CSV table of C-alpha atoms in Angstrom, one decimal:
chain,number,residue,atom,x,y,z
L,1,MET,CA,36.0,-82.7,-268.5
L,2,SER,CA,32.4,-82.7,-267.2
L,3,ASP,CA,30.2,-79.7,-267.5
L,4,ASP,CA,28.5,-80.5,-264.3
L,5,PHE,CA,30.8,-78.2,-262.3
L,6,MET,CA,31.9,-74.8,-263.6
L,7,ILE,CA,34.1,-72.5,-261.7
L,8,ASP,CA,33.4,-68.8,-262.5
L,9,THR,CA,36.9,-67.9,-263.8
L,10,ASP,CA,35.5,-64.7,-265.3
L,11,ASP,CA,34.5,-63.5,-261.9
L,12,LEU,CA,38.0,-64.4,-260.5
L,13,GLU,CA,39.7,-62.6,-263.4
L,14,ARG,CA,37.4,-59.5,-262.9
L,15,ARG,CA,38.4,-59.4,-259.3
L,16,MET,CA,42.1,-59.7,-260.1
L,17,ASP,CA,41.7,-56.9,-262.6
L,18,GLY,CA,40.3,-54.8,-259.8
L,19,ALA,CA,43.4,-55.4,-257.8
L,20,MET,CA,45.5,-54.3,-260.8
L,21,ALA,CA,43.4,-51.2,-261.3
L,22,SER,CA,43.9,-50.3,-257.6
L,23,LEU,CA,47.6,-50.8,-258.1
L,24,ARG,CA,47.7,-48.5,-261.1
L,25,THR,CA,45.9,-45.8,-259.1
L,26,GLU,CA,48.3,-46.1,-256.2
L,27,PHE,CA,51.3,-46.0,-258.6
L,28,ALA,CA,49.9,-42.9,-260.3
L,29,SER,CA,49.8,-41.1,-257.0
L,30,LEU,CA,53.5,-41.7,-256.5
L,31,ARG,CA,55.7,-38.8,-257.5
L,32,THR,CA,58.4,-39.6,-260.1
L,33,GLY,CA,60.0,-36.2,-260.5
L,34,ARG,CA,57.7,-35.1,-263.3
L,35,ALA,CA,54.4,-33.5,-263.0
L,36,SER,CA,51.2,-35.6,-263.4
L,37,ALA,CA,47.6,-34.6,-262.8
L,38,SER,CA,46.9,-38.0,-261.3
L,39,MET,CA,49.3,-37.3,-258.4
L,40,LEU,CA,46.5,-35.2,-256.8
L,41,GLU,CA,43.8,-37.9,-257.1
L,42,PRO,CA,44.1,-39.3,-253.6
L,43,ILE,CA,43.9,-35.9,-252.0
L,44,MET,CA,40.6,-35.1,-250.3
L,45,VAL,CA,39.5,-31.6,-249.4
L,46,GLU,CA,37.0,-30.6,-246.7
L,47,ALA,CA,34.4,-28.9,-248.9
L,48,TYR,CA,30.7,-28.1,-248.3
L,49,GLY,CA,30.7,-30.3,-245.2
L,50,ALA,CA,32.1,-33.4,-246.9
L,51,ARG,CA,35.4,-34.8,-247.9
L,52,THR,CA,35.7,-34.2,-251.7
L,53,PRO,CA,38.4,-35.3,-254.1
L,54,VAL,CA,40.6,-32.3,-255.1
L,55,ASN,CA,39.8,-32.8,-258.8
L,56,GLN,CA,36.1,-32.1,-258.1
L,57,ILE,CA,36.7,-28.7,-256.6
L,58,GLY,CA,38.8,-27.3,-259.5
L,59,THR,CA,40.6,-28.0,-262.8
L,60,VAL,CA,43.9,-29.8,-262.6
L,61,ASN,CA,46.4,-28.9,-265.3
L,62,VAL,CA,50.1,-29.7,-266.1
L,63,PRO,CA,51.3,-26.6,-267.9
L,64,GLU,CA,55.0,-27.6,-267.9
L,65,PRO,CA,57.0,-30.8,-266.9
L,66,ARG,CA,57.7,-29.6,-263.4
L,67,MET,CA,54.4,-27.8,-262.5
L,68,VAL,CA,50.9,-28.8,-261.7
L,69,THR,CA,48.2,-26.2,-261.3
L,70,LEU,CA,44.8,-26.4,-259.6
L,71,ASN,CA,42.3,-23.7,-260.7
L,72,VAL,CA,39.8,-23.8,-257.8
L,73,TRP,CA,36.2,-22.9,-258.9
L,74,ASP,CA,35.0,-21.6,-255.5
L,75,LYS,CA,37.2,-18.9,-253.8
L,76,SER,CA,36.2,-20.2,-250.4
L,77,LEU,CA,37.8,-23.6,-251.1
L,78,VAL,CA,41.3,-22.2,-252.0
L,79,GLY,CA,42.5,-22.3,-248.3
L,80,PRO,CA,41.2,-25.8,-247.5
L,81,ALA,CA,42.6,-27.1,-250.9
L,82,GLU,CA,46.0,-25.6,-250.2
L,83,LYS,CA,46.0,-27.1,-246.6
L,84,ALA,CA,45.0,-30.6,-248.0
L,85,ILE,CA,47.8,-30.5,-250.5
L,86,ARG,CA,50.3,-29.3,-248.0
L,87,GLU,CA,49.3,-32.1,-245.5
L,88,SER,CA,49.0,-34.9,-248.2
L,89,GLY,CA,52.6,-36.1,-247.8
L,90,LEU,CA,53.4,-35.5,-251.4
L,91,GLY,CA,56.3,-33.2,-250.3
L,92,ILE,CA,55.0,-30.3,-252.5
L,93,ASN,CA,54.8,-26.7,-251.3
L,94,PRO,CA,51.7,-25.0,-252.9
L,95,GLN,CA,51.9,-21.4,-254.0
L,96,LEU,CA,48.8,-19.3,-254.3
L,97,ASN,CA,48.0,-17.0,-257.2
L,98,GLY,CA,44.4,-15.9,-256.7
L,99,THR,CA,42.2,-19.0,-257.2
L,100,ILE,CA,45.1,-20.9,-258.8
L,101,ILE,CA,47.2,-23.1,-256.7
L,102,MET,CA,50.6,-23.7,-258.3
L,103,LEU,CA,52.5,-26.9,-257.3
L,104,PRO,CA,56.1,-26.8,-258.4
L,105,ILE,CA,57.5,-30.3,-258.5
L,106,PRO,CA,61.0,-30.3,-256.9
L,107,GLU,CA,63.8,-32.6,-258.1
L,108,LEU,CA,63.8,-35.9,-256.1
L,109,ASN,CA,66.9,-36.6,-254.1
L,110,GLU,CA,68.5,-40.1,-253.9
L,111,GLU,CA,67.1,-40.8,-250.4
L,112,ARG,CA,63.5,-39.8,-251.4
L,113,ARG,CA,63.8,-41.9,-254.6
L,114,ARG,CA,64.7,-45.0,-252.5
L,115,GLU,CA,61.9,-44.3,-250.1
L,116,LEU,CA,59.4,-44.0,-253.0
L,117,THR,CA,60.6,-47.3,-254.5
L,118,ARG,CA,60.0,-49.0,-251.1
L,119,VAL,CA,56.5,-47.5,-251.1
L,120,ALA,CA,55.9,-48.8,-254.6
L,121,ALA,CA,57.1,-52.2,-253.6
L,122,GLN,CA,54.6,-52.2,-250.7
L,123,TYR,CA,51.8,-51.2,-253.0
L,124,ALA,CA,52.8,-54.1,-255.3
L,125,GLU,CA,52.9,-56.5,-252.4
L,126,ASN,CA,49.4,-55.4,-251.4
L,127,ALA,CA,48.2,-56.1,-255.0
L,128,ARG,CA,49.9,-59.6,-254.9
L,129,VAL,CA,48.1,-60.4,-251.6
L,130,ALA,CA,44.7,-59.3,-253.2
L,131,VAL,CA,45.3,-61.5,-256.2
L,132,ARG,CA,46.2,-64.4,-253.9
L,133,ASN,CA,43.1,-63.9,-251.9
L,134,VAL,CA,41.0,-64.2,-255.1
L,135,ARG,CA,43.0,-67.4,-255.9
L,136,ARG,CA,42.1,-68.7,-252.5
L,137,ASP,CA,38.4,-68.0,-253.1
L,138,GLY,CA,38.7,-69.9,-256.4
L,139,MET,CA,40.4,-72.8,-254.7
L,140,ASP,CA,37.7,-72.9,-252.0
L,141,GLN,CA,35.0,-73.1,-254.8
L,142,ILE,CA,36.9,-76.0,-256.3
L,143,LYS,CA,37.1,-77.8,-252.9
L,144,LYS,CA,33.4,-77.3,-252.3
L,145,ALA,CA,32.6,-78.7,-255.8
L,146,LYS,CA,34.9,-81.6,-255.1
L,147,ALA,CA,32.9,-82.3,-251.9
L,148,ASP,CA,29.8,-82.1,-254.1
L,149,GLY,CA,31.0,-84.8,-256.4
L,150,MET,CA,33.4,-83.2,-258.9
L,151,SER,CA,35.8,-85.7,-260.4
L,152,GLU,CA,39.5,-85.5,-259.6
L,153,ASP,CA,40.4,-84.8,-263.2
L,154,ASP,CA,38.0,-81.8,-263.2
L,155,GLN,CA,39.5,-80.6,-259.9
L,156,LYS,CA,43.0,-80.7,-261.3
L,157,PHE,CA,41.9,-78.9,-264.5
L,158,TRP,CA,40.2,-76.1,-262.5
L,159,GLU,CA,43.1,-75.8,-260.0
L,160,THR,CA,45.4,-75.4,-262.9
L,161,GLU,CA,43.2,-72.7,-264.5
L,162,VAL,CA,43.0,-70.7,-261.3
L,163,GLN,CA,46.7,-71.0,-260.7
L,164,ASP,CA,47.5,-69.9,-264.3
L,165,LEU,CA,45.3,-66.9,-263.9
L,166,THR,CA,47.0,-66.0,-260.6
L,167,ASN,CA,50.5,-66.4,-262.2
L,168,LYS,CA,49.4,-64.1,-265.1
L,169,PHE,CA,48.3,-61.4,-262.7
L,170,ILE,CA,51.3,-61.7,-260.4
L,171,LYS,CA,53.6,-61.3,-263.4
L,172,GLN,CA,51.7,-58.2,-264.4
L,173,VAL,CA,52.2,-56.8,-260.8
L,174,ASP,CA,55.9,-57.5,-261.0
L,175,SER,CA,56.2,-55.9,-264.4
L,176,GLN,CA,54.4,-52.8,-263.4
L,177,LEU,CA,56.5,-52.5,-260.2
L,178,GLU,CA,59.7,-52.8,-262.2
L,179,THR,CA,58.5,-50.1,-264.6
L,180,LYS,CA,57.5,-47.8,-261.8
L,181,GLN,CA,60.7,-48.3,-259.9
L,182,GLY,CA,62.6,-47.5,-263.1
L,183,GLU,CA,60.6,-44.3,-263.5
L,184,ILE,CA,61.3,-43.3,-259.9
L,185,MET,CA,65.0,-44.0,-260.0
L,186,GLN,CA,65.4,-42.2,-263.4
L,187,VAL,CA,67.4,-39.0,-262.8
């Protein structure tokens, strides 16, 4: 293999890692029937004239397995925070206790569990598409290098490297999806 042409596989791997990180964040926001502080991460509150993540306006705690609490620091943000949580689509009904918003996590019914597994599958598919887009970029780099004089052996070597990297990340996506769906369907 010639050192004349090097494909930046580290960059490709970093970008695929980014797709995996995004998937983990999306999975964390899905309710599985138990309380998790990360389920509030995607919620944005209208605070101080800007959209602010809910975890930046108060302290998120999980005092018991079926309860999440948000201790809002500024009294004037309790109402907007409650409204944002109610409208978030999490299916949680917030209860106020002064500046503390309590979020009891209801038991998931079978229909909601199936719906959440479909949502998880969609998140996983989006991650697979992102990984494949990175692979396409890598293959485009290889084609460009081939046009610039890369040997056919080098081309095959780099195509195999990029494909192996892609397969590794697709396998990780599938594994995480299987784990998440198992968590969701667990009664």
